[in-house]
Amino acid sequence: MTAPTTTGYVDLDGLLRRLTGDEKHSASAHSTLDVVWVLYDRVLRVTPESVDDPERDRFLLSKGHGPAAYYAVLAVKGFIPEAWLDDLAGPESRLGHHPDRLLVPGVEISSGSLGHGLGLGVGTALGLRAQGITQPRVYVLLGDAELDEGANHEAIAYAGATDLPNLTAIVLDNQSATHGWPGPGGIASRFTVNGWTAATVDGRDHDAIHAALTAHQPDQPHVVAAVVDPRK
Amino acid sequence: MRDSFVTTTSALLADDPRTALVLADISASVFAPAAHRHPERVLNVGIREQLMIGVAGGLALTGLRPIVHSYATFLVDRAYEQIKLDLGHQGVGAILVSVGASYDGSEMGRTHMSPGDVALFDTIGGWTVQVPGHRDEVPALLKAATPHDDPVYLRLSTQSNRLSYGGDTRLQVLRRGTPGGPLIVAVGPMLDPTLAAVAGLDVTVAYTHTPRPFDTTGLQALAGSEVILVEPYLAGTSSALVNGVLSHVPHRLLSLGVGHAEIRRYGTPQDHARWHGLDAAGLRASISAFLS
């Protein structure tokens, strides 16, 4: 694998431009950029060298559509060669419009069909706990429209009822859910009513995202609702 | 068979720290002692079958060997996409163990029937599918499925043969007719009614409790120009496979199994066996007509 030639957030824009052919999901792809960047730059304890270490933190991209920002961050952080970005979804490409964990180093789950990541995240958190691996956290990124899928609500209720402590969900809220998640507390309230702790932040404010992502309590699952501009 | 599964699984949980059990309330009470002993490896997620498979996928991603259990219709039909994506597409496996095969739950109605489960696994591919015909076949199948990480579906039934036929996954010849004559392959609990049906006929009867992967070598060695499949799930589930194996030889195939149409009647499993032509008399009539 070639060493990364770029190193920071300012380089992501150029990398995203190399990811052509993903027009359909471009708004979605860019909505996640800041959250994914803060995760990999300041929160996750995982490196290209530790992608198979049982003690690593896990990041599960449940919102698997529009993974351009994810791929760009993985390239900047050295998980994948930047050259991979130039042939998105091409016949020889390892990077598709939805990521495949068996094709991309550092990708924890294959995703794309909505509503699968949080269940897998719950199972991952339980599997680590059953093996006495208590340090890693499991972060799952969903979209606010993805939250419509009932499978998520099975996972939210169960994780809350069992006080699953090492799980953090992040709901990227670009107000794209058809019927919205209105009402007092919005998205966060769907989790807190089930026993989660929650924070709602500006999804472009790196310091606020960082603070929210690290505000979990020792004995409850935690959710961060990251609000960005509505999908155009 | 379910009792045998519970006993064997409880022992596996005690012996092998890599095993875990995921439930969605079904059978939770009989696994309560195991849950008490291994609270972090016996997980009852409540009546949440999609989550049950998702959790199994997550457990497998961390290196555990999940055993997942419910009624076939909830475990397989309802959670089909989770099986396809949370296990298969992630490149991980699990041992899925169902009860309520086909019309075992006939008195509860269509909501508790799943004759199409094996056909659904065929749409994904790569699964070992095991259909024991007797409770004593269950422990060895379950134990053999735990040391590896491959996907295994174990389909338990209240229908049973009188005798157990061991752990060999190949076709076992239980009745030998003239070589090259008609071959009947009976799967799982269809063996006894099949043997009763062919009394006095010059046919070979082979048995398997492991229809996937199908013993194609054994089939090629035993098959003449006439082959009859007797399966306890949807009729024709294995016909494409058998026709593929025999594509180079002229042959006729009769595929017997559960009919596709919803009967919309209650009654006992024995009633449904009769209505689907899977009791000895019905099988005799179908087989005789095919061979005459």
mmCIF file with all atom_site columns, N, CA and C in Angstrom, chain B residues 180-183 219-220 222-229 238-255 290-291:
data_model
loop_
_atom_site.group_PDB
_atom_site.id
_atom_site.type_symbol
_atom_site.label_atom_id
_atom_site.label_alt_id
_atom_site.label_comp_id
_atom_site.label_asym_id
_atom_site.label_entity_id
_atom_site.label_seq_id
_atom_site.pdbx_PDB_ins_code
_atom_site.Cartn_x
_atom_site.Cartn_y
_atom_site.Cartn_z
_atom_site.occupancy
_atom_site.B_iso_or_equiv
_atom_site.pdbx_formal_charge
_atom_site.auth_seq_id
_atom_site.auth_comp_id
_atom_site.auth_asym_id
_atom_site.auth_atom_id
_atom_site.pdbx_PDB_model_num
ATOM 1   N N  . GLY B 1 180 ? -29.461 -49.589 -11.436 1.00 0.00 ? 180 GLY B N  1
ATOM 2   C CA . GLY B 1 180 ? -29.920 -48.860 -12.618 1.00 0.00 ? 180 GLY B CA 1
ATOM 3   C C  . GLY B 1 180 ? -31.424 -48.641 -12.641 1.00 0.00 ? 180 GLY B C  1
ATOM 4   N N  . GLY B 1 181 ? -32.123 -49.248 -11.694 1.00 0.00 ? 181 GLY B N  1
ATOM 5   C CA . GLY B 1 181 ? -33.578 -49.064 -11.611 1.00 0.00 ? 181 GLY B CA 1
ATOM 6   C C  . GLY B 1 181 ? -33.916 -47.748 -10.938 1.00 0.00 ? 181 GLY B C  1
ATOM 7   N N  . PRO B 1 182 ? -35.182 -47.528 -10.650 1.00 0.00 ? 182 PRO B N  1
ATOM 8   C CA . PRO B 1 182 ? -35.589 -46.250 -10.045 1.00 0.00 ? 182 PRO B CA 1
ATOM 9   C C  . PRO B 1 182 ? -34.898 -45.992 -8.699  1.00 0.00 ? 182 PRO B C  1
ATOM 10  N N  . LEU B 1 183 ? -34.484 -44.743 -8.521  1.00 0.00 ? 183 LEU B N  1
ATOM 11  C CA . LEU B 1 183 ? -33.864 -44.316 -7.263  1.00 0.00 ? 183 LEU B CA 1
ATOM 12  C C  . LEU B 1 183 ? -34.787 -43.316 -6.580  1.00 0.00 ? 183 LEU B C  1
ATOM 13  N N  . LEU B 1 219 ? -25.394 -39.412 -5.694  1.00 0.00 ? 219 LEU B N  1
ATOM 14  C CA . LEU B 1 219 ? -26.531 -39.391 -6.618  1.00 0.00 ? 219 LEU B CA 1
ATOM 15  C C  . LEU B 1 219 ? -26.127 -39.952 -7.982  1.00 0.00 ? 219 LEU B C  1
ATOM 16  N N  . GLN B 1 220 ? -24.982 -39.505 -8.465  1.00 0.00 ? 220 GLN B N  1
ATOM 17  C CA . GLN B 1 220 ? -24.527 -39.984 -9.777  1.00 0.00 ? 220 GLN B CA 1
ATOM 18  C C  . GLN B 1 220 ? -24.264 -41.484 -9.759  1.00 0.00 ? 220 GLN B C  1
ATOM 19  N N  . LEU B 1 222 ? -25.749 -43.716 -7.893  1.00 0.00 ? 222 LEU B N  1
ATOM 20  C CA . LEU B 1 222 ? -26.954 -44.521 -7.650  1.00 0.00 ? 222 LEU B CA 1
ATOM 21  C C  . LEU B 1 222 ? -28.032 -44.350 -8.718  1.00 0.00 ? 222 LEU B C  1
ATOM 22  N N  . ALA B 1 223 ? -28.053 -43.192 -9.382  1.00 0.00 ? 223 ALA B N  1
ATOM 23  C CA . ALA B 1 223 ? -29.192 -42.860 -10.239 1.00 0.00 ? 223 ALA B CA 1
ATOM 24  C C  . ALA B 1 223 ? -29.165 -43.636 -11.542 1.00 0.00 ? 223 ALA B C  1
ATOM 25  N N  . GLY B 1 224 ? -30.329 -44.137 -11.934 1.00 0.00 ? 224 GLY B N  1
ATOM 26  C CA . GLY B 1 224 ? -30.514 -44.666 -13.278 1.00 0.00 ? 224 GLY B CA 1
ATOM 27  C C  . GLY B 1 224 ? -31.243 -43.621 -14.101 1.00 0.00 ? 224 GLY B C  1
ATOM 28  N N  . SER B 1 225 ? -32.266 -44.023 -14.826 1.00 0.00 ? 225 SER B N  1
ATOM 29  C CA . SER B 1 225 ? -32.972 -43.055 -15.664 1.00 0.00 ? 225 SER B CA 1
ATOM 30  C C  . SER B 1 225 ? -34.211 -42.485 -14.965 1.00 0.00 ? 225 SER B C  1
ATOM 31  N N  . GLU B 1 226 ? -34.532 -43.024 -13.789 1.00 0.00 ? 226 GLU B N  1
ATOM 32  C CA . GLU B 1 226 ? -35.711 -42.524 -13.080 1.00 0.00 ? 226 GLU B CA 1
ATOM 33  C C  . GLU B 1 226 ? -35.338 -42.180 -11.641 1.00 0.00 ? 226 GLU B C  1
ATOM 34  N N  . VAL B 1 227 ? -35.582 -40.929 -11.271 1.00 0.00 ? 227 VAL B N  1
ATOM 35  C CA . VAL B 1 227 ? -35.238 -40.454 -9.928  1.00 0.00 ? 227 VAL B CA 1
ATOM 36  C C  . VAL B 1 227 ? -36.469 -39.812 -9.308  1.00 0.00 ? 227 VAL B C  1
ATOM 37  N N  . ILE B 1 228 ? -36.680 -40.117 -8.052  1.00 0.00 ? 228 ILE B N  1
ATOM 38  C CA . ILE B 1 228 ? -37.810 -39.545 -7.319  1.00 0.00 ? 228 ILE B CA 1
ATOM 39  C C  . ILE B 1 228 ? -37.272 -38.886 -6.051  1.00 0.00 ? 228 ILE B C  1
ATOM 40  N N  . LEU B 1 229 ? -37.602 -37.623 -5.867  1.00 0.00 ? 229 LEU B N  1
ATOM 41  C CA . LEU B 1 229 ? -37.223 -36.898 -4.653  1.00 0.00 ? 229 LEU B CA 1
ATOM 42  C C  . LEU B 1 229 ? -38.429 -36.826 -3.733  1.00 0.00 ? 229 LEU B C  1
ATOM 43  N N  . SER B 1 238 ? -35.269 -29.282 -4.664  1.00 0.00 ? 238 SER B N  1
ATOM 44  C CA . SER B 1 238 ? -33.971 -29.800 -5.116  1.00 0.00 ? 238 SER B CA 1
ATOM 45  C C  . SER B 1 238 ? -33.982 -30.219 -6.574  1.00 0.00 ? 238 SER B C  1
ATOM 46  N N  . SER B 1 239 ? -35.058 -29.955 -7.287  1.00 0.00 ? 239 SER B N  1
ATOM 47  C CA . SER B 1 239 ? -35.148 -30.520 -8.635  1.00 0.00 ? 239 SER B CA 1
ATOM 48  C C  . SER B 1 239 ? -34.130 -29.905 -9.584  1.00 0.00 ? 239 SER B C  1
ATOM 49  N N  . ALA B 1 240 ? -33.900 -28.607 -9.493  1.00 0.00 ? 240 ALA B N  1
ATOM 50  C CA . ALA B 1 240 ? -32.918 -27.980 -10.390 1.00 0.00 ? 240 ALA B CA 1
ATOM 51  C C  . ALA B 1 240 ? -31.528 -28.558 -10.131 1.00 0.00 ? 240 ALA B C  1
ATOM 52  N N  . LEU B 1 241 ? -31.241 -28.778 -8.864  1.00 0.00 ? 241 LEU B N  1
ATOM 53  C CA . LEU B 1 241 ? -29.939 -29.332 -8.493  1.00 0.00 ? 241 LEU B CA 1
ATOM 54  C C  . LEU B 1 241 ? -29.773 -30.747 -9.057  1.00 0.00 ? 241 LEU B C  1
ATOM 55  N N  . VAL B 1 242 ? -30.791 -31.576 -8.864  1.00 0.00 ? 242 VAL B N  1
ATOM 56  C CA . VAL B 1 242 ? -30.705 -32.962 -9.341  1.00 0.00 ? 242 VAL B CA 1
ATOM 57  C C  . VAL B 1 242 ? -30.660 -33.000 -10.864 1.00 0.00 ? 242 VAL B C  1
ATOM 58  N N  . ASN B 1 243 ? -31.471 -32.190 -11.509 1.00 0.00 ? 243 ASN B N  1
ATOM 59  C CA . ASN B 1 243 ? -31.427 -32.145 -12.965 1.00 0.00 ? 243 ASN B CA 1
ATOM 60  C C  . ASN B 1 243 ? -30.064 -31.686 -13.462 1.00 0.00 ? 243 ASN B C  1
ATOM 61  N N  . GLY B 1 244 ? -29.451 -30.769 -12.735 1.00 0.00 ? 244 GLY B N  1
ATOM 62  C CA . GLY B 1 244 ? -28.113 -30.310 -13.122 1.00 0.00 ? 244 GLY B CA 1
ATOM 63  C C  . GLY B 1 244 ? -27.087 -31.422 -13.032 1.00 0.00 ? 244 GLY B C  1
ATOM 64  N N  . VAL B 1 245 ? -27.154 -32.169 -11.939 1.00 0.00 ? 245 VAL B N  1
ATOM 65  C CA . VAL B 1 245 ? -26.195 -33.269 -11.754 1.00 0.00 ? 245 VAL B CA 1
ATOM 66  C C  . VAL B 1 245 ? -26.380 -34.330 -12.839 1.00 0.00 ? 245 VAL B C  1
ATOM 67  N N  . LEU B 1 246 ? -27.622 -34.556 -13.231 1.00 0.00 ? 246 LEU B N  1
ATOM 68  C CA . LEU B 1 246 ? -27.911 -35.629 -14.198 1.00 0.00 ? 246 LEU B CA 1
ATOM 69  C C  . LEU B 1 246 ? -28.085 -35.095 -15.624 1.00 0.00 ? 246 LEU B C  1
ATOM 70  N N  . SER B 1 247 ? -27.590 -33.881 -15.877 1.00 0.00 ? 247 SER B N  1
ATOM 71  C CA . SER B 1 247 ? -27.861 -33.263 -17.183 1.00 0.00 ? 247 SER B CA 1
ATOM 72  C C  . SER B 1 247 ? -27.255 -34.043 -18.341 1.00 0.00 ? 247 SER B C  1
ATOM 73  N N  . HIS B 1 248 ? -26.257 -34.844 -18.057 1.00 0.00 ? 248 HIS B N  1
ATOM 74  C CA . HIS B 1 248 ? -25.580 -35.563 -19.140 1.00 0.00 ? 248 HIS B CA 1
ATOM 75  C C  . HIS B 1 248 ? -26.206 -36.929 -19.416 1.00 0.00 ? 248 HIS B C  1
ATOM 76  N N  . VAL B 1 249 ? -27.211 -37.315 -18.640 1.00 0.00 ? 249 VAL B N  1
ATOM 77  C CA . VAL B 1 249 ? -27.843 -38.617 -18.882 1.00 0.00 ? 249 VAL B CA 1
ATOM 78  C C  . VAL B 1 249 ? -29.353 -38.429 -19.048 1.00 0.00 ? 249 VAL B C  1
ATOM 79  N N  . PRO B 1 250 ? -29.939 -39.173 -19.973 1.00 0.00 ? 250 PRO B N  1
ATOM 80  C CA . PRO B 1 250 ? -31.407 -39.091 -20.109 1.00 0.00 ? 250 PRO B CA 1
ATOM 81  C C  . PRO B 1 250 ? -32.059 -39.563 -18.805 1.00 0.00 ? 250 PRO B C  1
ATOM 82  N N  . HIS B 1 251 ? -32.961 -38.774 -18.279 1.00 0.00 ? 251 HIS B N  1
ATOM 83  C CA . HIS B 1 251 ? -33.593 -39.178 -17.024 1.00 0.00 ? 251 HIS B CA 1
ATOM 84  C C  . HIS B 1 251 ? -34.964 -38.507 -16.886 1.00 0.00 ? 251 HIS B C  1
ATOM 85  N N  . ARG B 1 252 ? -35.780 -39.118 -16.051 1.00 0.00 ? 252 ARG B N  1
ATOM 86  C CA . ARG B 1 252 ? -37.044 -38.486 -15.653 1.00 0.00 ? 252 ARG B CA 1
ATOM 87  C C  . ARG B 1 252 ? -36.978 -38.251 -14.150 1.00 0.00 ? 252 ARG B C  1
ATOM 88  N N  . LEU B 1 253 ? -37.486 -37.098 -13.713 1.00 0.00 ? 253 LEU B N  1
ATOM 89  C CA . LEU B 1 253 ? -37.443 -36.746 -12.285 1.00 0.00 ? 253 LEU B CA 1
ATOM 90  C C  . LEU B 1 253 ? -38.842 -36.435 -11.782 1.00 0.00 ? 253 LEU B C  1
ATOM 91  N N  . LEU B 1 254 ? -39.195 -37.061 -10.663 1.00 0.00 ? 254 LEU B N  1
ATOM 92  C CA . LEU B 1 254 ? -40.447 -36.726 -9.967  1.00 0.00 ? 254 LEU B CA 1
ATOM 93  C C  . LEU B 1 254 ? -40.077 -36.076 -8.645  1.00 0.00 ? 254 LEU B C  1
ATOM 94  N N  . SER B 1 255 ? -40.561 -34.867 -8.424  1.00 0.00 ? 255 SER B N  1
ATOM 95  C CA . SER B 1 255 ? -40.236 -34.130 -7.196  1.00 0.00 ? 255 SER B CA 1
ATOM 96  C C  . SER B 1 255 ? -41.462 -34.042 -6.309  1.00 0.00 ? 255 SER B C  1
ATOM 97  N N  . PHE B 1 290 ? -45.939 -42.567 -11.594 1.00 0.00 ? 290 PHE B N  1
ATOM 98  C CA . PHE B 1 290 ? -44.722 -42.105 -12.287 1.00 0.00 ? 290 PHE B CA 1
ATOM 99  C C  . PHE B 1 290 ? -43.982 -43.267 -12.937 1.00 0.00 ? 290 PHE B C  1
ATOM 100 N N  . LEU B 1 291 ? -43.967 -44.396 -12.263 1.00 0.00 ? 291 LEU B N  1
ATOM 101 C CA . LEU B 1 291 ? -43.168 -45.531 -12.749 1.00 0.00 ? 291 LEU B CA 1
ATOM 102 C C  . LEU B 1 291 ? -43.944 -46.425 -13.710 1.00 0.00 ? 291 LEU B C  1
#
